[in-house]
Every structure is written in C-alpha cells, then in structure tokens.
mmCIF file of C-alpha atoms in Angstrom:
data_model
loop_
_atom_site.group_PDB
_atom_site.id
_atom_site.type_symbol
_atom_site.label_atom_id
_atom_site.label_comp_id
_atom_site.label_asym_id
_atom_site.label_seq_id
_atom_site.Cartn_x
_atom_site.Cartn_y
_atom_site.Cartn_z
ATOM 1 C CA UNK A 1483 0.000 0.000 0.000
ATOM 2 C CA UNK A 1484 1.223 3.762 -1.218
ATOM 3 C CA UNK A 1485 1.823 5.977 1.911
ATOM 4 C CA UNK A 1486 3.057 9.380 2.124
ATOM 5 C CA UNK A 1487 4.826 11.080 5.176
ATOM 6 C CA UNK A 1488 4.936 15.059 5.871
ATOM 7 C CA UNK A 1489 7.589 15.609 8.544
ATOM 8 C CA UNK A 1490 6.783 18.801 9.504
ATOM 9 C CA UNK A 1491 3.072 19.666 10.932
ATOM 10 C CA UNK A 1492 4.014 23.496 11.064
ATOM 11 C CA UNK A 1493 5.921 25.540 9.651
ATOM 12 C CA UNK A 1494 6.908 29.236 10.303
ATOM 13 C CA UNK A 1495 8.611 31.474 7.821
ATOM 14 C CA UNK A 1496 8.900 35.661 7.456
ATOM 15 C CA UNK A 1497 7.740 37.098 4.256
ATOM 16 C CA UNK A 1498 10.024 37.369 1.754
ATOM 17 C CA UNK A 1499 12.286 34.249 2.812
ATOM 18 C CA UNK A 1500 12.665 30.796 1.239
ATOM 19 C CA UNK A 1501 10.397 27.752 1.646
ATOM 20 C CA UNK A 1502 10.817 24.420 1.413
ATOM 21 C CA UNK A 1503 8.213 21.686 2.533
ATOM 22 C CA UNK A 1504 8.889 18.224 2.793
ATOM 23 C CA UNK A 1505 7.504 15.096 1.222
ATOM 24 C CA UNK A 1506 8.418 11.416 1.612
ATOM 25 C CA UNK A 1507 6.095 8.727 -0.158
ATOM 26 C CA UNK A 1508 6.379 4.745 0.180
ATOM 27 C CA UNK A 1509 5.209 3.359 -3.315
ATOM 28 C CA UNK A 1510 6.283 0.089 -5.404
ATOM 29 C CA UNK A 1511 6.377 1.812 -9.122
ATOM 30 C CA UNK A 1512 6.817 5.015 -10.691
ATOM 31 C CA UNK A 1513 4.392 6.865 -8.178
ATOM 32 C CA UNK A 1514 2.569 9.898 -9.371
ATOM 33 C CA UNK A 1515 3.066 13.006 -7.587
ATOM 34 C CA UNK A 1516 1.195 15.882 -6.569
ATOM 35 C CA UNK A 1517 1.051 19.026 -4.343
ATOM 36 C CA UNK A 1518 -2.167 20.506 -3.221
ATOM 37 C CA UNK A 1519 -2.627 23.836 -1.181
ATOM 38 C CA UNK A 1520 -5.482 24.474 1.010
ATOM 39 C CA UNK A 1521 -6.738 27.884 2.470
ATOM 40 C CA UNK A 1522 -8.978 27.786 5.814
ATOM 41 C CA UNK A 1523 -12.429 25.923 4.884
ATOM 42 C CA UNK A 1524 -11.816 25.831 1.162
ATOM 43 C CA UNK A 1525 -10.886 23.287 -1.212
ATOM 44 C CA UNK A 1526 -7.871 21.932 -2.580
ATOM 45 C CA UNK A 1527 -5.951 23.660 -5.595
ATOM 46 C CA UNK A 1528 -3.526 22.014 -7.637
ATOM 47 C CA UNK A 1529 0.059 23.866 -7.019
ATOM 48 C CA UNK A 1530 2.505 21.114 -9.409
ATOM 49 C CA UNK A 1531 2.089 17.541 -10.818
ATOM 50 C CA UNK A 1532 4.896 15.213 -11.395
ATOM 51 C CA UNK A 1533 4.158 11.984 -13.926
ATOM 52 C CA UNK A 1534 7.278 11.318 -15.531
ATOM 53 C CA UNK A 1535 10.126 12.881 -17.734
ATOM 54 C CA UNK A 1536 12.239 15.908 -15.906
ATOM 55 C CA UNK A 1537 12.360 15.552 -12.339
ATOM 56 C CA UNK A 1538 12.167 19.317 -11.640
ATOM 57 C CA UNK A 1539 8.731 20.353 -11.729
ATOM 58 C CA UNK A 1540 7.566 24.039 -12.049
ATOM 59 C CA UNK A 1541 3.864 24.769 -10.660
ATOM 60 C CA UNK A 1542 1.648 27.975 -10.058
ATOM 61 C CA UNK A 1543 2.490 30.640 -7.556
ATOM 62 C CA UNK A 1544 6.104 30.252 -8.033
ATOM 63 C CA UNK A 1545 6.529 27.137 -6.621
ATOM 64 C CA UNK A 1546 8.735 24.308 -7.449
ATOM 65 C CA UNK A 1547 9.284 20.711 -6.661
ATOM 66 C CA UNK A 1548 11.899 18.164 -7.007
ATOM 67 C CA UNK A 1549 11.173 14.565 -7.328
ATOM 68 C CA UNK A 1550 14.077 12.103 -6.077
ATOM 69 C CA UNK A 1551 13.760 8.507 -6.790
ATOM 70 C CA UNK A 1552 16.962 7.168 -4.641
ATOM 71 C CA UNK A 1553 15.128 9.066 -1.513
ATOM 72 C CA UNK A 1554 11.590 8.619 -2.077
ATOM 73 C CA UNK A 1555 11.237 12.472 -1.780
ATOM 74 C CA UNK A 1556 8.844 14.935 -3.781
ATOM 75 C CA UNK A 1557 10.389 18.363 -1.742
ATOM 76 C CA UNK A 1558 8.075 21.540 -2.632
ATOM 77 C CA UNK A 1559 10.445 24.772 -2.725
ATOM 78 C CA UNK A 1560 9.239 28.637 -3.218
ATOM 79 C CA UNK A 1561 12.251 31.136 -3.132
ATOM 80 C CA UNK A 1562 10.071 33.693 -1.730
ATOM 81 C CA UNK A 1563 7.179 33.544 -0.001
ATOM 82 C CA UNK A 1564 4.194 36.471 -0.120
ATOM 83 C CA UNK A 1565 1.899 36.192 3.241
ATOM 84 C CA UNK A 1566 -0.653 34.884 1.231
ATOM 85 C CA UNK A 1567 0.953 31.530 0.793
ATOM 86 C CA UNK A 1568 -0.184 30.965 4.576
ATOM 87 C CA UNK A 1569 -2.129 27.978 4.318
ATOM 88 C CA UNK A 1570 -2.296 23.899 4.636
ATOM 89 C CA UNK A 1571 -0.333 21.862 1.771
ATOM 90 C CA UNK A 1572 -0.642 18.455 0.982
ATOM 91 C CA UNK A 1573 1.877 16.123 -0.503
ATOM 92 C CA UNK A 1574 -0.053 13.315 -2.377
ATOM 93 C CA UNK A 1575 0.210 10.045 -4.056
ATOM 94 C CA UNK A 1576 -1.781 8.575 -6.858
ATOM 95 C CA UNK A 1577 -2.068 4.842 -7.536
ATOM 96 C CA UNK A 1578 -3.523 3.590 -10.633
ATOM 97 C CA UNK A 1579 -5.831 1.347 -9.835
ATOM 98 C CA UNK A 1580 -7.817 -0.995 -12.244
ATOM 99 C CA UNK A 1581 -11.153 0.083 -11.065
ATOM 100 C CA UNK A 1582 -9.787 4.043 -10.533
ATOM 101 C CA UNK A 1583 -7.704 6.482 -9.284
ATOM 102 C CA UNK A 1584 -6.654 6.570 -5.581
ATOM 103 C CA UNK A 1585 -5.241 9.805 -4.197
ATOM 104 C CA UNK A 1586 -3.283 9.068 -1.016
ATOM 105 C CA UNK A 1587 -2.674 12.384 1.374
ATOM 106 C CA UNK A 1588 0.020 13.280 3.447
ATOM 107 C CA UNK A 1589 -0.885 14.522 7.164
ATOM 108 C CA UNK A 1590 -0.032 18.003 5.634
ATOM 109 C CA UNK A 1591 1.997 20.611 6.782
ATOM 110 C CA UNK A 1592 0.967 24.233 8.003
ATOM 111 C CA UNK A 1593 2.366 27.332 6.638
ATOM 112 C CA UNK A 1594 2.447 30.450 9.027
ATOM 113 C CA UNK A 1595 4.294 33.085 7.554
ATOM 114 C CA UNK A 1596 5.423 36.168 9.548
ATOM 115 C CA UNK A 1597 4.903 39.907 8.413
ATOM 116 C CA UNK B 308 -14.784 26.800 -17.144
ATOM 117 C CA UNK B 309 -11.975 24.224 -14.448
ATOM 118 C CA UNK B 310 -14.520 24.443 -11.906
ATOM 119 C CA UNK B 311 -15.924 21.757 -9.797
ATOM 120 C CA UNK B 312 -19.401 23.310 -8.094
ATOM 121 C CA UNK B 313 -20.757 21.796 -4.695
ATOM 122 C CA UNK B 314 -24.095 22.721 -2.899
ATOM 123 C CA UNK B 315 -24.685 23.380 -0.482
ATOM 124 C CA UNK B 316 -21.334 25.140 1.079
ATOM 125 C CA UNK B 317 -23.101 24.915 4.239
ATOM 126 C CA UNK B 318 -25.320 21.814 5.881
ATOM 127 C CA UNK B 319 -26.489 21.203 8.957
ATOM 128 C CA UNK B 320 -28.903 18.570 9.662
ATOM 129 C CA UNK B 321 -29.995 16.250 12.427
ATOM 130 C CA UNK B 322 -29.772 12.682 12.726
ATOM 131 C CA UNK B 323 -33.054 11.598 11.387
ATOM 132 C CA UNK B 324 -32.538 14.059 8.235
ATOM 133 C CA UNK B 325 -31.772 12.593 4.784
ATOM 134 C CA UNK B 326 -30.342 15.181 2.532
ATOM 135 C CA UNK B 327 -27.779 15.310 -0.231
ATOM 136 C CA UNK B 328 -24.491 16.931 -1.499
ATOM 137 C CA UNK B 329 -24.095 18.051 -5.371
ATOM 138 C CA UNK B 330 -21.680 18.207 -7.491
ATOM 139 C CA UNK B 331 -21.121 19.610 -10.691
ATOM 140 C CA UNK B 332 -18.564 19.812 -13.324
ATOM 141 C CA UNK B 333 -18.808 20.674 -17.258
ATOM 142 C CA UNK B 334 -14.770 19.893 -17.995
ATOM 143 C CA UNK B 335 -15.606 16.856 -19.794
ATOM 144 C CA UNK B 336 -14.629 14.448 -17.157
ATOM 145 C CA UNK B 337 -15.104 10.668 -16.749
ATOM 146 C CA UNK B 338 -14.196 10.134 -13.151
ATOM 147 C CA UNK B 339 -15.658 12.163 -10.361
ATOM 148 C CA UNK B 340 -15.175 11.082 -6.654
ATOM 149 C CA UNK B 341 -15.888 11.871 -2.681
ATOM 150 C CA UNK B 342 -13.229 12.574 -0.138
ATOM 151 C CA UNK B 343 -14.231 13.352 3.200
ATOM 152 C CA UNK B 344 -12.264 15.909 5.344
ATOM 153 C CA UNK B 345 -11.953 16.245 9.324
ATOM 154 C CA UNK B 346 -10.822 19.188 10.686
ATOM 155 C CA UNK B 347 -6.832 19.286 10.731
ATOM 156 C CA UNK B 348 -6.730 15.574 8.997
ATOM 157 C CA UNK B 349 -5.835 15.392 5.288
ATOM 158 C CA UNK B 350 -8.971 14.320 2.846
ATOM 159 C CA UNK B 351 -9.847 10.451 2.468
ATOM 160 C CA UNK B 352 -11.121 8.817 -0.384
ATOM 161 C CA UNK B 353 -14.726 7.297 -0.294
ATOM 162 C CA UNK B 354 -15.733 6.714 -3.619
ATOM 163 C CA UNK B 355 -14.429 6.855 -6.968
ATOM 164 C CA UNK B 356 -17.277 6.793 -9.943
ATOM 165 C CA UNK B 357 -15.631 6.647 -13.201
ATOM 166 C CA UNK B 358 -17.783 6.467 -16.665
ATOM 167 C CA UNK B 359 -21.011 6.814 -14.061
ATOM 168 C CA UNK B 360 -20.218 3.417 -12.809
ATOM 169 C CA UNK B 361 -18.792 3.220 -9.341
ATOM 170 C CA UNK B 362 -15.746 1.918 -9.495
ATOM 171 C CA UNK B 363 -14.345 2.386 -5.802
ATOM 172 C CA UNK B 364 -16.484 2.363 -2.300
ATOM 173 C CA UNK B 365 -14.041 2.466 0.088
ATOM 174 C CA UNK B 366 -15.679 0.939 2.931
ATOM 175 C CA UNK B 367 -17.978 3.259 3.767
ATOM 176 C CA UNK B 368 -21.150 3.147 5.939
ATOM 177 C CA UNK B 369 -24.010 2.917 3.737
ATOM 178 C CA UNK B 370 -25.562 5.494 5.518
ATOM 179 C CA UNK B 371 -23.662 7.422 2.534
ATOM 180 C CA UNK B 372 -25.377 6.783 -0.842
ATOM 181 C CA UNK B 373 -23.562 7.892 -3.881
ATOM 182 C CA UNK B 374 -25.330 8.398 -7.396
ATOM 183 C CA UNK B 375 -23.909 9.739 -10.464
ATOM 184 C CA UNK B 376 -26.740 10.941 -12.289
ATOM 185 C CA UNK B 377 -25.192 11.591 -15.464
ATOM 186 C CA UNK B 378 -21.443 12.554 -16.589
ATOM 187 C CA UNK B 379 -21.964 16.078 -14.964
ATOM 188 C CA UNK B 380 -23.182 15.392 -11.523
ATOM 189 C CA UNK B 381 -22.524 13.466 -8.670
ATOM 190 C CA UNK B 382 -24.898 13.593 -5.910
ATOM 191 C CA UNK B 383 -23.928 12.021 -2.341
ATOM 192 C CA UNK B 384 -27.312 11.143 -0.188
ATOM 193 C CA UNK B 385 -27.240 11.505 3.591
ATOM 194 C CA UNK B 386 -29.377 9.549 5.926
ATOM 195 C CA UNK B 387 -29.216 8.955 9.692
ATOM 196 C CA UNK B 388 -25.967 10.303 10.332
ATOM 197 C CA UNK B 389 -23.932 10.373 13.343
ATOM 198 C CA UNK B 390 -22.041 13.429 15.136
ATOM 199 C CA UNK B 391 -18.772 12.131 14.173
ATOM 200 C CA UNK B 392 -19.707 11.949 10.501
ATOM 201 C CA UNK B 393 -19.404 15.752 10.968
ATOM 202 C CA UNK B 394 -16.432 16.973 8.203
ATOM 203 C CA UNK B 395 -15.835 18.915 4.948
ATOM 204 C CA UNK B 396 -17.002 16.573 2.345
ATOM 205 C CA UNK B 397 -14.603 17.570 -0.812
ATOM 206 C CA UNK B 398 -15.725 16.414 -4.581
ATOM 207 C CA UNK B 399 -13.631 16.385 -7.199
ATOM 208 C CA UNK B 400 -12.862 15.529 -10.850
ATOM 209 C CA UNK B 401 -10.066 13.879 -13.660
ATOM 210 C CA UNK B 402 -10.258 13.446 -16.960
ATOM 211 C CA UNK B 403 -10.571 10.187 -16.621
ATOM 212 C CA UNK B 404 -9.206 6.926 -14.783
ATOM 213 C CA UNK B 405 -5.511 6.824 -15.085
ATOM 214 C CA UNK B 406 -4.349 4.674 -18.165
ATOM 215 C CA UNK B 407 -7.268 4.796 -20.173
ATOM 216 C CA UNK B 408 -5.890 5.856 -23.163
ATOM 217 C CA UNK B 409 -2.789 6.488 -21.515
ATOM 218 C CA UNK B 410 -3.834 9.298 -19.880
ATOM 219 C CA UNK B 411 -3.262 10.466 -16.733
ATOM 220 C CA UNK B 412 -4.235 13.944 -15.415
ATOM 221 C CA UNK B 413 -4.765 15.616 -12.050
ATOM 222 C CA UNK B 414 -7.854 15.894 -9.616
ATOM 223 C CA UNK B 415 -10.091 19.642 -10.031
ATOM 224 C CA UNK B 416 -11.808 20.100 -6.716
ATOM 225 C CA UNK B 417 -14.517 21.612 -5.462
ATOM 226 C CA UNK B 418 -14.649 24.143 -2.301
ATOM 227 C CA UNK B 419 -16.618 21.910 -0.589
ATOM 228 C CA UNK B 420 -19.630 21.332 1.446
ATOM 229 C CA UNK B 421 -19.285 21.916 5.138
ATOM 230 C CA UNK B 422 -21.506 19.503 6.923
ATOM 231 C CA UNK B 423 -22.644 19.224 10.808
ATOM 232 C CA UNK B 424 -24.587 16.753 11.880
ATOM 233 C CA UNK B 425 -26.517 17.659 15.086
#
C-alpha cells in the first residue's frame, strides 16, 4: 500500500524568505506526484504535478518541486514567499488502480508566515 | 470553465434528516469522486465513480449513498448520520481513470460542502 509522510506539521517562515516543505512517499512503481494547497475551509488547488520525464517540476504561484527517486522524496520549494501563501499543503500520491484512481494524502503541513 | 461546483457550502442537519451533497462539473470528465475531510486531517477517499459506474467504495457506511446521475453530476445522499460523521465533504474531478488511453491527469476540486450533523 502507497503511503506518504509530511515531517513537519508546522511551519513558520517571514515574508520574503525561502520555503521548502517536505515530502516522503512509500510506493512500489513510478508513483505519481502531486502538491495541493489548502486555504482555511476551502478546497484543494492544484500547485505542481509530477508523472514522468524531468524531475524538476515548475507549478503555479512560483513554486517548485523536485522529485528524487533514490530518496523517495517529492520536496516543494518557493524562493520567496508572499503572506498569502499561509495555508495547509498536501503532498499526495496517486495509484492507478484498475477500477480508478486513488489519491493518497500526506498529514499536511501548516504554513504560518510572519509579516 | 476548471470548476468543480458543490451545494450546499453549508449543511447542517440532524440525525433523522436525509439530505444530499451536489456536485457539478462541465470539464468533460469521466471520473468524479468523494473525499471526506476532518478538521486538521488530510482528505480520504470514499468513492471513486468513473464512466457513471462506481468503481471504488471504500468501505464506507451505507448510511452514505452515492449516485452519479449523469457525466456532470454526482450527488452524495445523507441519511441517519452520526455526530462524528461531521467533516468537509470535498468532490472532485479527472479526466478520466488513469491509463485509459494512456492518460493520466490531475484531480479539479470543489470548495466543498461543510456539513454538521446535530
């Protein structure tokens, strides 16, 4: 079974200063990769996919991730962050399934950034 | 138009209550699906329709009925629900199942419906 581990429940950075969130995923194949933000009581947007070919993925926003294969790692990185990038984001995992698609979440991590 | 529309945003209801969730999308898209939400938790799958056929139930108390109307709606029926069933229930929407066709695209979702069960 596909799992996927978020380290770090919070996370508090000033405006203006680098980001990176981490996200480690347990899956047999090639997995495919996503990160999803969240703002209080809303849904889930779509920041970057990863599926295959270069491993450096560029999203909306300004953010960036990096998908490692010899660490099992899908790291989400914005250079500078703007106080509204305070929210939840989710790391997540999709398995191919013959009957469907099955996302698989991370716990999440919580972005707090300082004025 | 990359929008996946719930109603109500906002539900409270008491135990006895049946009601339902909607869902609508006009993207084109073959697989729609439930996740429910609790506060500070990340979203879980409960079903997975995909071509209007359920595909995936994962487990879930049949006190939640899913339907899929047609290919632009997906309706989730409540009835007799506890306290703890009490979340943000999250639809969304992919092109279509992953490898048909060799496809394989992201999940569109919808703000959700916040639901309290009293």
């Amino acid at each position: 079974a596909q799992s996927v581990t978020q380290p770090d429940i919070h996370i508090t950075v000033s405006e203006g200063a680098s980001l990176e969130l981490r996200c480690n995923y347990s899956y047999g194949a090639t997995p495919y990769l996503f990160w999803y933000v969240q703002s209080p009581g809303q849904g889930l947007q779509l920041l970057l996919k990863y599926f295959s070919g270069d491993t450096l993925v560029q999203g909306i926003k300004g953010f960036e991730a990096e998908f490692k294969r010899s660490q099992s790692s899908f790291n989400l990185r914005k250079p500078s962050v703007h106080w509204s990038d305070a929210a939840e984001y989710f790391c997540a995992v999709g398995e191919n399934e013959a009957a469907g698609n099955k996302l698989t979440f991370g716990g999440g991590t919580r972005v707090l950034v300082k004025p | 138009d990359t929008e996946v529309t719930q109603t109500p945003k906002h539900l409270v209801m008491g135990m006895t209550n049946k009601k339902s969730l909607k869902c609508e999308q006009h993207m084109g898209h073959r697989a729609m699906y439930w996740y429910k939400q609790k506060a500070k938790k990340p979203p879980e799958l409960m079903f997975v329709y995909s071509y209007e056929k359920l595909s995936i139930n994962e487990s879930v108390p049949s006190r939640f009925s899913p339907e899929c109307p047609n290919s632009s709606l997906l309706n989730l029926h409540l009835h007799a629900l506890q306290p703890e069933d009490s979340a943000l229930y999250l639809c969304a929407s992919s092109q279509t199942v992953w490898g048909v066709e060799g496809v394989v695209t992201e999940a569109f979702f919808g703000q959700g419906t916040r639901l309290t069960v009293v």
